[in-house]
């Protein structure tokens, strides 16, 4: 039985899965192409003959061939930053399942239980997305191998659900009744910022929002300062994430220092985020609230964010970055060495990636419990 949790990040597709009883991780670049011509596919194969499946992923579904991940970047693929995540969920999920099947040497017919993390604003369509994935998985081709997957269990979760579960468990261990607390989950992604509100153990869609600013939006302001063109925004985004100001831009042979672009972009992002928090977050703060923060962009403005929350009177004891979940990730990483397995050669499972995995990891643990219940029922 394969169990898989997919987090469709616009800067990185993050996957937690279990095969043969062992938890592991898979990371893929988020790009997806429009349908490829056969000539383009031949070029893709030629230039990626020795690449791992997650780095040279293509699939055929309903007579359409598409590249996913790193391979897609060389054939006009994009991250779909302006699209709803559910529009690309089927293609990305099939690519993930295909890569795991090939890496783990699974049979071409197998069964999987999957979980999906989707923005709260897209959650109304979540069951339809699951059905689309289940239908597509019944017959598709990944890297010229025909696969037939049965997915009897597909569970959608709102982004931030894993962070909620992790903090809820921590409070229970402290003999604090979780349902007596309001949980404010702040997800700071590169595409958008989200606030997920839980009360009495239940999500509150009417009080939640996924319409906050993304870090990507601030890139343009930073890029303009140093004359960086839009074609290099992804490279600038990588520089923001890594905090490495040395970048080789398209058409240039020498590395350029983009420190000023980083400074301006970061200041712009915090200004936009602070305004969003004042308008949508502050109203929910009270003496019972628990604040949990996740997302890859959170560490980029951590000092400003902590200062803002301190000004609201939120004590450190009621503030979490999912530290307990991160310890669980580290424990699994120690069991599953990162030497060239499932994308680990590209993305080490360590800070800051641990922080970006916390939501998916805790949601995956919940999926495992639901999977076991379904098997035993």
PDB file of C-alpha atoms in Angstrom, residues 184 281-282 284-287 289-293 305-320:
ATOM      1  CA  UNK A 184      -4.794  31.064  14.006  1.00  0.00           C
ATOM      2  CA  UNK A 281      -5.461  38.821  11.385  1.00  0.00           C
ATOM      3  CA  UNK A 282      -5.637  41.245  14.299  1.00  0.00           C
ATOM      4  CA  UNK A 284      -9.086  37.268  15.672  1.00  0.00           C
ATOM      5  CA  UNK A 285      -6.433  37.755  18.368  1.00  0.00           C
ATOM      6  CA  UNK A 286      -7.632  37.194  21.931  1.00  0.00           C
ATOM      7  CA  UNK A 287      -6.371  35.747  25.200  1.00  0.00           C
ATOM      8  CA  UNK A 289      -5.574  32.176  20.654  1.00  0.00           C
ATOM      9  CA  UNK A 290      -2.748  29.905  19.540  1.00  0.00           C
ATOM     10  CA  UNK A 291      -0.704  31.236  16.616  1.00  0.00           C
ATOM     11  CA  UNK A 292       1.065  28.729  14.360  1.00  0.00           C
ATOM     12  CA  UNK A 293       3.236  29.953  11.496  1.00  0.00           C
ATOM     13  CA  UNK A 305       6.862  39.141  12.113  1.00  0.00           C
ATOM     14  CA  UNK A 306       7.906  38.308  15.669  1.00  0.00           C
ATOM     15  CA  UNK A 307       8.016  41.993  16.558  1.00  0.00           C
ATOM     16  CA  UNK A 308       4.522  42.495  15.147  1.00  0.00           C
ATOM     17  CA  UNK A 309       3.070  39.554  17.098  1.00  0.00           C
ATOM     18  CA  UNK A 310       4.790  40.676  20.300  1.00  0.00           C
ATOM     19  CA  UNK A 311       3.136  44.055  19.859  1.00  0.00           C
ATOM     20  CA  UNK A 312      -0.237  42.286  19.837  1.00  0.00           C
ATOM     21  CA  UNK A 313       0.521  40.752  23.233  1.00  0.00           C
ATOM     22  CA  UNK A 314       0.987  37.202  21.952  1.00  0.00           C
ATOM     23  CA  UNK A 315       3.329  35.471  24.348  1.00  0.00           C
ATOM     24  CA  UNK A 316       6.029  33.027  23.155  1.00  0.00           C
ATOM     25  CA  UNK A 317       4.133  30.182  24.842  1.00  0.00           C
ATOM     26  CA  UNK A 318       1.235  30.736  22.423  1.00  0.00           C
ATOM     27  CA  UNK A 319       3.398  31.032  19.312  1.00  0.00           C
ATOM     28  CA  UNK A 320       4.748  28.117  17.306  1.00  0.00           C
TER      29      UNK A 320
END
